[in-house]
Coordinates of C-alpha atoms and ligand atoms in Angstrom, one line a residue:
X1 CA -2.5 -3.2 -12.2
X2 CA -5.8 -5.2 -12.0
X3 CA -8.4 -2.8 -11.5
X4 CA -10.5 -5.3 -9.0
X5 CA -8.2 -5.1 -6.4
X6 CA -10.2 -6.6 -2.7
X7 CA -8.0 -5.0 0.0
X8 CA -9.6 -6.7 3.5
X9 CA -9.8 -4.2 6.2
X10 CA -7.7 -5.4 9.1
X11 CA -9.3 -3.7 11.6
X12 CA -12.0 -6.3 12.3
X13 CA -9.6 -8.9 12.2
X14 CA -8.6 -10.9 15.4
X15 CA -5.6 -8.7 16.4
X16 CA -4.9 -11.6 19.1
X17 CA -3.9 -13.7 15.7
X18 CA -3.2 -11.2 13.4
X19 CA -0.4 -13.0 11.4
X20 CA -2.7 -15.8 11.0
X21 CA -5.6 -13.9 10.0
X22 CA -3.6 -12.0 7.6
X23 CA -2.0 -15.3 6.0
X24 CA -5.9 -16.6 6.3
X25 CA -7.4 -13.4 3.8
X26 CA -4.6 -13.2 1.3
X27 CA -4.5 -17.3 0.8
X28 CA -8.4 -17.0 0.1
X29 CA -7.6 -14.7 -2.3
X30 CA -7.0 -10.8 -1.2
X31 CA -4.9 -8.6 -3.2
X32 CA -3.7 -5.7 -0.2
X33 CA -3.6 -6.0 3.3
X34 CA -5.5 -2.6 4.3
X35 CA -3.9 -1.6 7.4
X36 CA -5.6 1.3 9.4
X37 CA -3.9 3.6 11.6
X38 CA -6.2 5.7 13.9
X39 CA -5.0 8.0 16.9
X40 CA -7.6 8.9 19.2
X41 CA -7.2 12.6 17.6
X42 CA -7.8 12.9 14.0
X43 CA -10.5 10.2 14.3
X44 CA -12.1 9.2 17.7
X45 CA -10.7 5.6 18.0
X46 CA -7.1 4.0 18.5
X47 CA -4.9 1.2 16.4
X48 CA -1.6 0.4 15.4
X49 CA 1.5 1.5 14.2
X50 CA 4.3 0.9 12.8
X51 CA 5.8 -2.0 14.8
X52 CA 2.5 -4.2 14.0
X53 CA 3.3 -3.4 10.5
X54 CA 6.7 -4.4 10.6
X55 CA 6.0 -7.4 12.7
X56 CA 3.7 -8.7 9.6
X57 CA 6.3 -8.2 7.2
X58 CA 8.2 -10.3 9.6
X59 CA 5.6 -12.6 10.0
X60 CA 6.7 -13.0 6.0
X61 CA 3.7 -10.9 4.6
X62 CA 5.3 -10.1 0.9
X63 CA 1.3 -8.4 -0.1
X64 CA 1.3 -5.0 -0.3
X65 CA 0.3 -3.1 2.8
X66 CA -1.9 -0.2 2.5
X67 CA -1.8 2.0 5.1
X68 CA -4.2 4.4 6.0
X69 CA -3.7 7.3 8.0
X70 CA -5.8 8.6 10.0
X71 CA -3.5 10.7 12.4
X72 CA -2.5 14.0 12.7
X73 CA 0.2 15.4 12.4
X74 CA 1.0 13.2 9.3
X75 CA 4.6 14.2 8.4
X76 CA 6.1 12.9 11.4
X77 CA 5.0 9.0 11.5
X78 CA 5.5 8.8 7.6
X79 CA 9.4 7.8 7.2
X80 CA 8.7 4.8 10.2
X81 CA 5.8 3.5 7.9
X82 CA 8.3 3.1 4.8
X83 CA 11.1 1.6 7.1
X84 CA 8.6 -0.9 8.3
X85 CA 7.7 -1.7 4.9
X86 CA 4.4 -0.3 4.3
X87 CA 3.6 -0.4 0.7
X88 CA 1.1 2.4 -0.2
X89 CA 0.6 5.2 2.0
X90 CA -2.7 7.5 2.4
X91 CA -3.6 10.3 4.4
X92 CA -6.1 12.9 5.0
X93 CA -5.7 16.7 3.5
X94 CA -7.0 17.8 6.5
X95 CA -4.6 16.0 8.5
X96 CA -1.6 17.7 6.9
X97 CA -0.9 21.3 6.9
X98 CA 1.0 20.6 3.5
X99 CA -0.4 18.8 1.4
X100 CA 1.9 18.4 -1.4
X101 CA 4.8 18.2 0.6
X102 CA 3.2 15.5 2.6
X103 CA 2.9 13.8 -1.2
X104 CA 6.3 14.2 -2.1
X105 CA 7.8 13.0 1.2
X106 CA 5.7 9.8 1.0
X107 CA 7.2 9.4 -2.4
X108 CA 10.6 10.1 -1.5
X109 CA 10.2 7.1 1.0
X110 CA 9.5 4.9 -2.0
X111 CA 5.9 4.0 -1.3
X112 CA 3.4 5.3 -3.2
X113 CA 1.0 7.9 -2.3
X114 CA -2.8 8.5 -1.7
X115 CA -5.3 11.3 -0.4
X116 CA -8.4 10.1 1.3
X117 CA -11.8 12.3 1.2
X118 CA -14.0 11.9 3.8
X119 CA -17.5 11.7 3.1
X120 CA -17.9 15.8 3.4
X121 CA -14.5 16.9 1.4
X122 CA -15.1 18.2 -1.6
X123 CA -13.8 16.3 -4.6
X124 CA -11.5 19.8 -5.2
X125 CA -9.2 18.9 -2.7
X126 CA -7.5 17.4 -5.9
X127 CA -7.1 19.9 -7.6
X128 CA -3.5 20.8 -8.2
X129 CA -2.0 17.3 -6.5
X130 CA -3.9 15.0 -8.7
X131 CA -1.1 14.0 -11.1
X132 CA 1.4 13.4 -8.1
X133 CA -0.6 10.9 -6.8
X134 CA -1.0 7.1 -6.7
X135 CA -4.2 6.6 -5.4
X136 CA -7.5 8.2 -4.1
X137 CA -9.1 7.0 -1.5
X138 CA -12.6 8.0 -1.1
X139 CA -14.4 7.3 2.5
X140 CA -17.9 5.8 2.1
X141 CA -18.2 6.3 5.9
X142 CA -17.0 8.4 8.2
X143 CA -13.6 7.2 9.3
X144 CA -12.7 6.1 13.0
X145 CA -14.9 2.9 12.8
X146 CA -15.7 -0.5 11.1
X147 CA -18.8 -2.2 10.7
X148 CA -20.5 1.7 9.8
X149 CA -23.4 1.7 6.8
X150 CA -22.2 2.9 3.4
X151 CA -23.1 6.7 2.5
X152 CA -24.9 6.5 -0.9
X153 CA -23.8 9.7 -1.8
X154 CA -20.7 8.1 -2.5
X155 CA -21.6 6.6 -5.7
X156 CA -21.7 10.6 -7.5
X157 CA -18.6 11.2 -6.1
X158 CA -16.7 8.1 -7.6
X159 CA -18.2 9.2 -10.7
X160 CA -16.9 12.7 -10.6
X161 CA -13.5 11.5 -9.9
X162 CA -13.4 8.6 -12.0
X163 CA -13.7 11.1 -14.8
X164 CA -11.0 13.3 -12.9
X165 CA -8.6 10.5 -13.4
X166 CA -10.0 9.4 -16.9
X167 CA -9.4 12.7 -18.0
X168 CA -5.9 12.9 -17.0
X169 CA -5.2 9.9 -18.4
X170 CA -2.6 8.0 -15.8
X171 CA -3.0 4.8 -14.0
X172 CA -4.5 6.2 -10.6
X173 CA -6.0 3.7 -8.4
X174 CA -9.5 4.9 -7.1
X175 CA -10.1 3.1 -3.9
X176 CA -13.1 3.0 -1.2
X177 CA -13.1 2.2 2.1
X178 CA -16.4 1.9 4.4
X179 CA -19.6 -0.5 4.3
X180 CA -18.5 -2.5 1.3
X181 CA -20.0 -5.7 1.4
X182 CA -20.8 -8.0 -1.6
X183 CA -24.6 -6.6 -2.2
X184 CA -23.2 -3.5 -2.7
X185 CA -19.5 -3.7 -4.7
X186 CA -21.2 -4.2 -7.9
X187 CA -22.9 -0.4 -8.1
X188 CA -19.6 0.8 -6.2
X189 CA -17.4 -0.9 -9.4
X190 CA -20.1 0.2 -11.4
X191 CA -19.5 4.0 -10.6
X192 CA -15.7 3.6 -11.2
X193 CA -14.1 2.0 -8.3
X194 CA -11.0 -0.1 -8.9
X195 CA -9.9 -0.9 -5.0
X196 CA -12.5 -2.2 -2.3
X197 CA -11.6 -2.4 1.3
X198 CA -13.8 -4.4 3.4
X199 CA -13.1 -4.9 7.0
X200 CA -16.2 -6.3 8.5
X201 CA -17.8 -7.8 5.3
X202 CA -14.9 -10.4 4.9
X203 CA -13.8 -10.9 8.6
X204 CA -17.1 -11.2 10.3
X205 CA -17.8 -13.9 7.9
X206 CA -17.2 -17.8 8.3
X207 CA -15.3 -18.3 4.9
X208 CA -13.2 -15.3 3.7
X209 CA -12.4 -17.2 0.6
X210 CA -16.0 -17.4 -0.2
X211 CA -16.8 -13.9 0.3
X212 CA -13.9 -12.3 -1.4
X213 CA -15.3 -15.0 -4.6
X214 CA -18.5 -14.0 -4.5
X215 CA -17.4 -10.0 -4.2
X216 CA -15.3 -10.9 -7.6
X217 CA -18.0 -12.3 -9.5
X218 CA -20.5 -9.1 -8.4
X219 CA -18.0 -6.9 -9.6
X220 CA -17.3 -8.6 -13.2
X221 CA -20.9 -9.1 -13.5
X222 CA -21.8 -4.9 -12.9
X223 CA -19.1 -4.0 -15.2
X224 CA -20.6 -6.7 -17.7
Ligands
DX5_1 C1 -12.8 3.2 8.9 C2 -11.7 2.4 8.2 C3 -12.1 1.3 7.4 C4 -12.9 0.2 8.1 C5 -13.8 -0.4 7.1 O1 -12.3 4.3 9.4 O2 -10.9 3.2 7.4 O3 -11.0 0.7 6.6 O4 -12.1 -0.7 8.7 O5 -14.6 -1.3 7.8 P1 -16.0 -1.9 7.2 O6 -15.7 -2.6 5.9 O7 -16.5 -2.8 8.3 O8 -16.9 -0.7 7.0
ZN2 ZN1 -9.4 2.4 6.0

């Protein structure tokens, strides 16, 4: 898997054109479409579900969809975000009374699986579940929102998990989602991220294939 993988943040997207906008970011050059599922519970804001994810595969979306869920329960909405052919699917440990399980039944779906930590959760939260999963996700703001300021502490904690995953040794994409724009990606890759979503930084601007160019080139250029 490349390990600069831009996933655009759908949220600030014009959900009155959302196929469009979505066939606009991937041609000018996205990787994942990062799809975020709030509830007006967990987090303090409401989105979409299922059928708008289905409705892009429709729409003939073949990218994978990376859903992030930020609902509780979790358990319960999983199996309709396989069916509707979500790609990758993420959650919150504090969100889920079972963690593991919640893991497992993602997997069992045939997606793949990822925990998200929110700027305060401790990076033990993987402890005992690292190896079963396919992705961190680690929240550079706190999630409910677009268009939020990164949290600089985030850049220690990417390197503390980084070397979580590096010392386990299997392919486990370490993804961050909040206040990623293309000033800042190059220390974010620098401390050991391999997934970016951006939401605001790419759909707020005029020329998404510009940004997501000039995003690529900071990144090669930190890493050297
Ligand atoms: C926040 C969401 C993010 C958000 C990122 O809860 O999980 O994916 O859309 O938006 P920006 O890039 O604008 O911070
Ligand atoms: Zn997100």
């Amino acid at each position: 898997m490349s390990n600069c993988i831009i996933a655009p943040s759908i949220l600030s997207a014009n959900f009155a054109k959302l196929g469009e906008e979505v066939d606009n970011v991937l041609a000018a050059g996205a990787d994942w479409v990062h799809f975020d599922v709030m509830d007006n519970h967990y987090v303090p804001n409401l989105t979409i579900g299922p059928m708008v994810c289905q409705a892009l595969r429709k729409h003939g979306v073949t990218a994978p969809i990376d859903v992030h869920l930020m609902v509780e329960p979790v358990d319960r909405i999983v199996p309709d975000f396989a069916e509707a052919g979500a790609s990758l699917i993420s959650f919150h440990p504090e969100a889920s009374r079972h963690v593991h399980r919640t893991i497992q039944l993602i997997k069992s779906h045939g997606c793949k699986a990822g925990l998200v930590l929110n700027p305060a959760t401790p990076v033990e939260v993987l402890d005992w579940v690292l190896e079963d999963l396919d992705l961190v996700l680690l929240m550079s703001v706190n999630p409910g929102f677009g268009g939020q300021a990164f949290i600089p502490s985030t850049l220690d904690k990417l390197r503390a998990v980084r070397s979580m995953i590096d010392k386990l040794g299997k392919p486990i994409t370490l993804e961050v989602d909040g206040g990623v724009k293309a000033d800042n990606i190059g220390a974010i890759a620098a401390a050991g991220a391999d997934a970016f979503v951006a939401g605001s930084a790419i759909f707020n601007a005029p020329d998404y294939a510009g940004v997501i160019a000039q995003m690529r080139a900071n990144v090669a250029a930190a890493r050297g």
